[in-house]
Coordinates of C-alpha atoms in Angstrom, one line a residue:
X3 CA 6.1 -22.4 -71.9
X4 CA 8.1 -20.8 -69.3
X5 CA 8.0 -21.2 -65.3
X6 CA 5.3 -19.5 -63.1
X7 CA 7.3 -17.1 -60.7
X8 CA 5.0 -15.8 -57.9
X9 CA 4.5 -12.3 -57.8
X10 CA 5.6 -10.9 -54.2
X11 CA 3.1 -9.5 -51.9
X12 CA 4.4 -6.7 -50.2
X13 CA 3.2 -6.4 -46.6
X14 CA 2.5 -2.9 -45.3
X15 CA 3.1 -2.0 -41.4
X16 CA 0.0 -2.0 -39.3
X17 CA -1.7 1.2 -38.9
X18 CA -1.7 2.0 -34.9
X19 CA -5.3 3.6 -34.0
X20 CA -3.9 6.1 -31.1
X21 CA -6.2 5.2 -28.0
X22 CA -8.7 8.1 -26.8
X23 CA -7.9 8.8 -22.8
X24 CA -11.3 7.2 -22.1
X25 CA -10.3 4.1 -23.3
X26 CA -7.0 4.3 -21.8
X27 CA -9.1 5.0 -19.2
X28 CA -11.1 2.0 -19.3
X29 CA -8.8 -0.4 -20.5
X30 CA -7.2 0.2 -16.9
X31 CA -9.7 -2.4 -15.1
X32 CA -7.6 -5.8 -14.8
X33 CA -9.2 -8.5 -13.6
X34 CA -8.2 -8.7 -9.4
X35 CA -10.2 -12.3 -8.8
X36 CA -12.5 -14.6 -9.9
X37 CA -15.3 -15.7 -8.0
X38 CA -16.6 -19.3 -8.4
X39 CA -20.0 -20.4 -7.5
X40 CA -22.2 -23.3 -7.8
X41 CA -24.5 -22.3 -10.1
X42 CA -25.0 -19.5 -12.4
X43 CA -25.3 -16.0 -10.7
X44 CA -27.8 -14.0 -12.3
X45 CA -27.6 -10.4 -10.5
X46 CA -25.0 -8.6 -8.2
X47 CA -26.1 -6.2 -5.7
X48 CA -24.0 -3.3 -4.2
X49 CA -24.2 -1.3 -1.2
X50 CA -23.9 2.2 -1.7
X51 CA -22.8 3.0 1.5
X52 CA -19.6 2.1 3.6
X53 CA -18.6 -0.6 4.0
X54 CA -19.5 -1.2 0.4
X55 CA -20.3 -5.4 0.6
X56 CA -21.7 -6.4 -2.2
X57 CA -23.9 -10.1 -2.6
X58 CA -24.1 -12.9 -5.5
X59 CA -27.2 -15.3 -6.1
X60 CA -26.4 -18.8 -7.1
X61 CA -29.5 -21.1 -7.0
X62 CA -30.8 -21.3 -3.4
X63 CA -27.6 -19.3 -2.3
X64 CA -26.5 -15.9 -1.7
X65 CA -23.0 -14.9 -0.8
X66 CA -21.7 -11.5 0.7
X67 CA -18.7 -10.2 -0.2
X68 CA -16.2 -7.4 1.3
X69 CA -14.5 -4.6 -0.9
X70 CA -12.1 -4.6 -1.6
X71 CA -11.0 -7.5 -0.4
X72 CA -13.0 -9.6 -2.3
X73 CA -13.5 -11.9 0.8
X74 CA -16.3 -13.9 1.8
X75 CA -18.0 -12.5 4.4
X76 CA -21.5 -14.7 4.8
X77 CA -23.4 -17.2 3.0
X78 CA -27.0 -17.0 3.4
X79 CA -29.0 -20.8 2.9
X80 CA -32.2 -19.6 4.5
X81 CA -33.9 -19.9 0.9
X82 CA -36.3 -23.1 -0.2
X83 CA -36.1 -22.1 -3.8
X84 CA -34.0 -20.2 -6.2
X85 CA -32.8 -16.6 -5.8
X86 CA -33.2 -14.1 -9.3
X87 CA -32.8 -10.8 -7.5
X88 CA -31.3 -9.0 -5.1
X89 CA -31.7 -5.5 -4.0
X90 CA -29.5 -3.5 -1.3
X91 CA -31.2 -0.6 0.6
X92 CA -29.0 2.6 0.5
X93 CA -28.4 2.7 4.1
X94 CA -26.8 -1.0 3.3
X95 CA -28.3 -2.5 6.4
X96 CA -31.2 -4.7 4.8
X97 CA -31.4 -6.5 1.5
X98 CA -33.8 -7.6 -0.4
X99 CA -33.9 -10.9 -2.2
X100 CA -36.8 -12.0 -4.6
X101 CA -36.8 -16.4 -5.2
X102 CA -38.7 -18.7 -7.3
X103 CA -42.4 -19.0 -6.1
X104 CA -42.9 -15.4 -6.0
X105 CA -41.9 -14.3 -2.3
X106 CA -39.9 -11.3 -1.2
X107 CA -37.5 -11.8 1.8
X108 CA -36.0 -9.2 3.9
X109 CA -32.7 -10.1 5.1
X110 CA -30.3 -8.2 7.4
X111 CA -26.1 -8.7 5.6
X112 CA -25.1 -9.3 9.1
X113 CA -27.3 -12.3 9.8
X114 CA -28.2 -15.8 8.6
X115 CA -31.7 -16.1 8.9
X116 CA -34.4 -13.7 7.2
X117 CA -35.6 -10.8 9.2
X118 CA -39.1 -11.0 7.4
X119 CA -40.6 -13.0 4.7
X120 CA -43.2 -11.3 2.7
X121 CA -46.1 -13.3 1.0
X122 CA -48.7 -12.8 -1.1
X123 CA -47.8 -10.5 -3.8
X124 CA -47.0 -12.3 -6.6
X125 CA -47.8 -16.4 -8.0
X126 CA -44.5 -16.3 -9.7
X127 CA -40.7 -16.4 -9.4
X128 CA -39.6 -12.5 -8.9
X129 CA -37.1 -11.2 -11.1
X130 CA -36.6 -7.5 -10.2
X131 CA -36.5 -5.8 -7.3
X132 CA -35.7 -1.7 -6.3
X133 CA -35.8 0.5 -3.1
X134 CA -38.8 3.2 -4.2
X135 CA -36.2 6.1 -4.2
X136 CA -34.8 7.5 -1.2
X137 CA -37.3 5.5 0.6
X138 CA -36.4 3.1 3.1
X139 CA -40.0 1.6 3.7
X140 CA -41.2 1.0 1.0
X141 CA -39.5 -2.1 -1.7
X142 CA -40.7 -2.4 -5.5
X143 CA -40.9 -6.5 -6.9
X144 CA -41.7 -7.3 -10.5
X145 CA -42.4 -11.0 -11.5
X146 CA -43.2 -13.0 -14.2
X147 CA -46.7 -12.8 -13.6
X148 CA -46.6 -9.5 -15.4
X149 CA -47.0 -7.6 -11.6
X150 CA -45.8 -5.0 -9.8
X151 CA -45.8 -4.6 -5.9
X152 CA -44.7 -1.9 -4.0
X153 CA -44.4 -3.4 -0.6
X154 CA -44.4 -1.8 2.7
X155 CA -41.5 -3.1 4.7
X156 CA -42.6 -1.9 8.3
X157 CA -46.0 -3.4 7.8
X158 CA -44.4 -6.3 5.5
X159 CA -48.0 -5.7 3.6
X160 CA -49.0 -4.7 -0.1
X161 CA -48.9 -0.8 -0.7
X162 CA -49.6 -0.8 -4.5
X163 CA -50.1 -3.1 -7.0
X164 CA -49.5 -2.0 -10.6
X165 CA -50.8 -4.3 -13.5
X166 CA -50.3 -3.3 -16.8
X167 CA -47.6 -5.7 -18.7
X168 CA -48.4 -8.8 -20.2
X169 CA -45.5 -10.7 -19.9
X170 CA -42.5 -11.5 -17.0
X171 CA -40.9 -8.4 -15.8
X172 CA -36.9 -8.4 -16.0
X173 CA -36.0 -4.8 -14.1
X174 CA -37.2 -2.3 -12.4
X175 CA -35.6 1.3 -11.5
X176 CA -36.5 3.8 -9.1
X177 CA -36.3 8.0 -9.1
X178 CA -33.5 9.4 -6.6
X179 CA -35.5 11.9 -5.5
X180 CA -38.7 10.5 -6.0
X181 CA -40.5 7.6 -4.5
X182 CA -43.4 7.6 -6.1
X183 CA -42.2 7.0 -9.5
X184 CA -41.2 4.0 -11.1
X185 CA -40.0 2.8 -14.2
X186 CA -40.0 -1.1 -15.5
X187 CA -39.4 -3.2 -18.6
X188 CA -40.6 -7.1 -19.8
X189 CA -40.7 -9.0 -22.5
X190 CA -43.7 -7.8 -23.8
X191 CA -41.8 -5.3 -25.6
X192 CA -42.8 -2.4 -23.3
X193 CA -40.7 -0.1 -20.6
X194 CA -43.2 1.9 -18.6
X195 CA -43.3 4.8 -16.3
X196 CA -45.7 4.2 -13.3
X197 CA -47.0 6.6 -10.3
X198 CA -47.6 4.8 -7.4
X199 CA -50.1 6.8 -6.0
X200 CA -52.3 6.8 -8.9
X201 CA -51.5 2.7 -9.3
X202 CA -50.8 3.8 -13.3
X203 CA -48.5 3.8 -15.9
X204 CA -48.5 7.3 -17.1
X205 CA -45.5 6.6 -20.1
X206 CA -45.3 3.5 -22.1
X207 CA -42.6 2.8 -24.5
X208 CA -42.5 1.0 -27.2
X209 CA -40.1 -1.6 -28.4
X210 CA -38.9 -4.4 -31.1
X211 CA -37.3 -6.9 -28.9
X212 CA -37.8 -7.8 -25.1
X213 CA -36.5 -5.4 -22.8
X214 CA -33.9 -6.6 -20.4
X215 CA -32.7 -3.7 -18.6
X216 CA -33.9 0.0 -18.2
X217 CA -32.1 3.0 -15.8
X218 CA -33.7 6.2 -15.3
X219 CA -30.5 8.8 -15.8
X220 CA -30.0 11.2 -13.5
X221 CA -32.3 14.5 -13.0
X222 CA -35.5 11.8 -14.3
X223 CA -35.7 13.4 -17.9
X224 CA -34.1 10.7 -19.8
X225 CA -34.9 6.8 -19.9
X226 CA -32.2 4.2 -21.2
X227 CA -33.5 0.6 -22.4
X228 CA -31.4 -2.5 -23.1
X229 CA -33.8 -4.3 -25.8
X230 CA -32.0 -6.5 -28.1
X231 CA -28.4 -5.6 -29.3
X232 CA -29.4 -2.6 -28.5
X233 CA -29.3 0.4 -26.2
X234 CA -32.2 3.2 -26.7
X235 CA -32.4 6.3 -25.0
X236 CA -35.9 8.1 -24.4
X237 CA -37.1 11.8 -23.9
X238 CA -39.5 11.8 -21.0
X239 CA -40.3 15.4 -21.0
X240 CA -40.8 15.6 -24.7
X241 CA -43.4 12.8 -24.4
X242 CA -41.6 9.6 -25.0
X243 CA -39.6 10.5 -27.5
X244 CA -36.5 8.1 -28.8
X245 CA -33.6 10.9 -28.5
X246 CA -30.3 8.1 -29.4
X247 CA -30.5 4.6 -30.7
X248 CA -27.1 1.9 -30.8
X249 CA -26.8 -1.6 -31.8
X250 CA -23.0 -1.6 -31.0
X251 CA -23.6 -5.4 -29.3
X252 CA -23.4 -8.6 -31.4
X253 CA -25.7 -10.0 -29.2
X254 CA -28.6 -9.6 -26.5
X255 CA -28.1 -6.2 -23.8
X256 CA -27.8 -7.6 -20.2
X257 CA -27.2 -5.0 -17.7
X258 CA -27.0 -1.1 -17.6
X259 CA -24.9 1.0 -15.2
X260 CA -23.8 4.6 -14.9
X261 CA -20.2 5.8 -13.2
X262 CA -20.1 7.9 -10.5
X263 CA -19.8 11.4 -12.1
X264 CA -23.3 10.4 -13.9
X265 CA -21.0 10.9 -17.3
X266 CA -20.6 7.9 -18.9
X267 CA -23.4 4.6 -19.3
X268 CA -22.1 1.3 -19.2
X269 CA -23.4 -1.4 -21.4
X270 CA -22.8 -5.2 -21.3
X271 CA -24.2 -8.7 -23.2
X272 CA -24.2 -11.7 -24.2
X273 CA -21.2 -11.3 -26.4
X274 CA -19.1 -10.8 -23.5
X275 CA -18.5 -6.9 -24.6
X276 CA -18.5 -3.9 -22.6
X277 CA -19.5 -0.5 -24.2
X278 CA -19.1 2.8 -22.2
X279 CA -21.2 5.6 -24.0
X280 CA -21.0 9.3 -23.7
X281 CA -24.3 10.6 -21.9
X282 CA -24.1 14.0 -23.4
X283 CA -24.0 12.8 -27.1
X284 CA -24.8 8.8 -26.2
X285 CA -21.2 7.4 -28.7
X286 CA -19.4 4.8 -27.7
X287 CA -16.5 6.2 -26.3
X288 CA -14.5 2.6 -25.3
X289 CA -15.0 -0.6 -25.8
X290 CA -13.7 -4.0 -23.4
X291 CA -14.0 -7.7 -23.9
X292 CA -15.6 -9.4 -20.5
X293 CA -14.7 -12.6 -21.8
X294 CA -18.0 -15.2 -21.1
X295 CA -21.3 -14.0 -21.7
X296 CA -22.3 -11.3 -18.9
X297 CA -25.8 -11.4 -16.9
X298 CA -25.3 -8.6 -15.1
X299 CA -22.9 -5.5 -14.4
X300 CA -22.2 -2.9 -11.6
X301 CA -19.6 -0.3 -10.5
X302 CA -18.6 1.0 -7.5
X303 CA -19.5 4.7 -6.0
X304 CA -16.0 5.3 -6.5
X305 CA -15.6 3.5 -9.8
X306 CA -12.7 1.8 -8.3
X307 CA -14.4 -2.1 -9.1
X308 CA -16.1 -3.2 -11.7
X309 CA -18.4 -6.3 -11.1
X310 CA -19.8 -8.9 -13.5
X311 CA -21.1 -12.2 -13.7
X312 CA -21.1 -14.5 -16.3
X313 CA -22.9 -17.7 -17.4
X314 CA -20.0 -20.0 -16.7
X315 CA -20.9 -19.6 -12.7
X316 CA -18.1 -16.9 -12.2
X317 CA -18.1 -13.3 -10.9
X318 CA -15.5 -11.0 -12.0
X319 CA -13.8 -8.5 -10.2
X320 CA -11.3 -5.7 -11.8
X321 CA -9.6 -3.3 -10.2
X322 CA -8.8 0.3 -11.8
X323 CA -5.1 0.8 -12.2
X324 CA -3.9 -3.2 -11.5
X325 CA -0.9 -3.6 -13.4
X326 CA 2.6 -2.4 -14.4
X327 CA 2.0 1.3 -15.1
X328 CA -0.2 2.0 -12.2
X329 CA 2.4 0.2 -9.8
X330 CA 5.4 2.5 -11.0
X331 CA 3.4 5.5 -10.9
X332 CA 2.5 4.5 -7.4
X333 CA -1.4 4.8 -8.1
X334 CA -3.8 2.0 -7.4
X335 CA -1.1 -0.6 -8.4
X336 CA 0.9 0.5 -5.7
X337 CA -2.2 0.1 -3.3
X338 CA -2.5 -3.7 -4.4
X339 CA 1.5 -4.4 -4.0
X340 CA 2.3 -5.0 -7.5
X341 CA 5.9 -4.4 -8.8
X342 CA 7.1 -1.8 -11.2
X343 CA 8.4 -4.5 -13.4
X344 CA 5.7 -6.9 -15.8
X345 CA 4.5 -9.9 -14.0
X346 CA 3.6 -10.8 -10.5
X347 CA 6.7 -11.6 -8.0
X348 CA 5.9 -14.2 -5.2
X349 CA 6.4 -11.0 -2.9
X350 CA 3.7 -9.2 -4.4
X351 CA 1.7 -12.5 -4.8
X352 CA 2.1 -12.5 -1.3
X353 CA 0.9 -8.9 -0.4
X354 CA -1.8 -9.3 -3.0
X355 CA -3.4 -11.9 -0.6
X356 CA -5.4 -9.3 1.3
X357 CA -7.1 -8.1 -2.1
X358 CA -8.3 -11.8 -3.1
X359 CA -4.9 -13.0 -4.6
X360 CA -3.5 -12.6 -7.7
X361 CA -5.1 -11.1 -10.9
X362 CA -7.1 -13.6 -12.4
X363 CA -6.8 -16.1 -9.8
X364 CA -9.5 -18.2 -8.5
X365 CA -10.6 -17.8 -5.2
X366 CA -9.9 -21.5 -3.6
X367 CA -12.5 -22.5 -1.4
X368 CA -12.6 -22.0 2.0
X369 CA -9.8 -25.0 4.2
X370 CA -12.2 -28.0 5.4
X371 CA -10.3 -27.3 8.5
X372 CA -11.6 -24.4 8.8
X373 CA -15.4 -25.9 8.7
X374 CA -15.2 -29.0 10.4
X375 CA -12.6 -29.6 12.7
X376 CA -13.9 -28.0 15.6
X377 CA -12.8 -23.9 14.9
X378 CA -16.5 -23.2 14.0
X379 CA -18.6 -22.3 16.5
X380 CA -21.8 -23.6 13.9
X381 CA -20.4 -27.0 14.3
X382 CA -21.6 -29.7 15.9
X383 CA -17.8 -30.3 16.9
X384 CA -17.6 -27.0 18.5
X385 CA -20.9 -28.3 20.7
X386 CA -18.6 -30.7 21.9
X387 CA -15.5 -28.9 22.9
X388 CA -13.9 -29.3 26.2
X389 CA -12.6 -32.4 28.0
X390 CA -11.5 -34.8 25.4
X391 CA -13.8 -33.3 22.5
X392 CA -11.2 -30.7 21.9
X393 CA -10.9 -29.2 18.5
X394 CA -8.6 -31.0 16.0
X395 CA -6.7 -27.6 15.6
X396 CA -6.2 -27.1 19.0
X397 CA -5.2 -30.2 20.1
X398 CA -1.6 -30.4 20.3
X399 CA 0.9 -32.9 22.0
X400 CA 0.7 -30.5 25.5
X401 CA -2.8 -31.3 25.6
X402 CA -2.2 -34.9 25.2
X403 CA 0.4 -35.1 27.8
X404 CA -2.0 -33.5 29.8
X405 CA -4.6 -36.4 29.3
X406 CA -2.2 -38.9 29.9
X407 CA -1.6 -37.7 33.0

């Protein structure tokens, strides 16, 4: 019997799929910094007007941010119990932040404290919150308790109260250019349309899984619902009517978005994917990895920042155009200091400092100097300053000579 002698396998070159400009276009966002927080950071809100701060909840916690910077600009501890939603009005001067036992507070960006506490409207924690349109009085909540409130902020008082789901409500989104109208989702399979001044739901749409996310498109005609893996787009005009369907996600839809030209809808999950769809014809057009599982997902006005957080307690930011191309070309990787040449220098390290630091790097925490040793005026330290309770940064060998004398 003779020997065996393999037969060789002849390996063919990969086939290179040629990129569509969208995804070149999307696959442009590099990750500027990360931002680390105590504990998991279920929702990101962003102001639409300038400057355009943005805040993270983390437990009993919420921290502003500038853009783009990426710099921590105040740290809000006025809460008793956990924070799940957050809501910036358009003008950008109040927020609105939903905690665990069912209360709405009304906070100011620029201040510590709460400007108003609202009470009363619902006996569980509130998940969702939404300025009623172009409003700036009136504040929509949605809670586990299967209620919706549509608060008036002057009065800090109950306007409506819509009942109708049976299970916890997970988002809410308002009209543009109507208050009155309101659309919400649960988990008891159900997104509904609701006018406020009747205190009904004139539209409810059926689903097969809890609904996570739902964002009326612009001009109010269409619907889109994050239920499942999927993404569903409904007809309102034609009466409810499912117009697209996609289960492009492995797993569970998180957060919906829409770019600034009102082109493009933005899908993310618990698979850690991105999908960008087409809103004309609702196919994917590109498709990014996020990494960690993603809770929740926002762009800029300008579509210059892209914004996620993740179950692993971080909050991404990635800039468009960070990286080698951009920099030679002189676009936005010029802007951030980076080198024509692949990598980071230590000059450009340096320059990216402003920005947050380098891509992918972890914001450090803030110096304990810096908190304690007598700079901070909200210090008891600080209290003390003057005569020989001067502050430990400030204290240099003049001013000892000084005592000694």
């Amino acid at each position: 019997m003779g020997d065996y002698v393999p037969v060789p396998i002849r390996r063919l070159p990969a086939v290179g799929r040629e990129l569509t400009p969208e995804a070149r276009y999307w696959r442009k966002f590099k990750p500027v910094v990360t931002l680390k927080h105590l504990a998991t950071p279920t929702t990101i809100a962003l102001s639409s007007s300038s400057p355009h701060q943005f805040a993270v909840n983390a437990s009993m916690h919420v921290t502003i941010y500038d853009l783009p910077s990426c710099r921590e600009a105040r740290t809000l501890n006025c809460f008793k119990s956990p924070v799940h939603s957050l809501a910036f009005r358009r003008d950008g001067l109040l927020l609105g932040a939903g905690d665990d036992v069912g209360d709405v507070h009304l906070l100011q960006p620029t201040k510590r404290t709460a400007l108003a506490i609202m009470k009363g409207g619902h006996t569980r924690a509130v998940h969702a919150l939404a300025w009623a349109g172009d409003s700036t009085q009136h504040l929509a909540s949605g809670a586990d308790d299967g209620q919706i409130v549509v608060w008036d902020v002057g009065a800090r008082a109950v306007r409506t109260r819509l009942a109708g789901h049976t299970d916890r409500i997970r988002a809410l989104s308002g009209y543009e250019a109507e208050s009155a109208l309101l659309a919400s989702c649960g988990h008891d399979h159900t997104a509904r349309l609701w006018d406020a001044r009747s205190g009904k739901a004139v539209m409810t749409l059926q689903h097969a899984h809890p609904v996570e996310a739902v964002l009326v498109l612009p001009g109010g005609a269409l619907v889109a619902t994050a239920a499942g893996n999927g993404v569903h787009v409904w007809d309102l005009v034609a009466g409810g009517r499912a117009v697209a369907s996609s289960a492009n996600h492995a797993k569970t839809v998180m957060a919906l978005c829409l770019t600034a030209d009102r082109r493009s809808l933005l899908s993310a999950g618990l698979d850690g994917q991105l999908k960008v769809y087409d809103v004309g014809d609702f196919n994917v057009q590109a498709s990014t990895r996020l990494g960690a599982p993603c809770l929740a997902a926002i762009l800029t006005p300008a579509d210059t920042h892209l914004l996620t957080a993740h179950s692993d307690t971080s909050v991404v930011v990635r800039r468009r155009g960070v990286g080698a191309s951009a920099g030679a070309a002189g676009g936005d990787g010029a802007l951030l200091g980076l080198p024509a040449s692949t990598g980071v220098t230590p000059g450009a390290a340096e320059r990216l400092a402003g920005f947050g630091g380098v891509p992918g790097a972890v914001v450090p925490p803030r110096a304990r100097s810096e908190q304690h040793l007598g700079t901070n005026p909200g210090t008891y330290r600080y209290f003390l300053r003057g005569g020989r309770h001067l502050p430990c940064l400030l204290y240099t060998s003049d001013a000892a000579d000084e005592e000694d004398s």
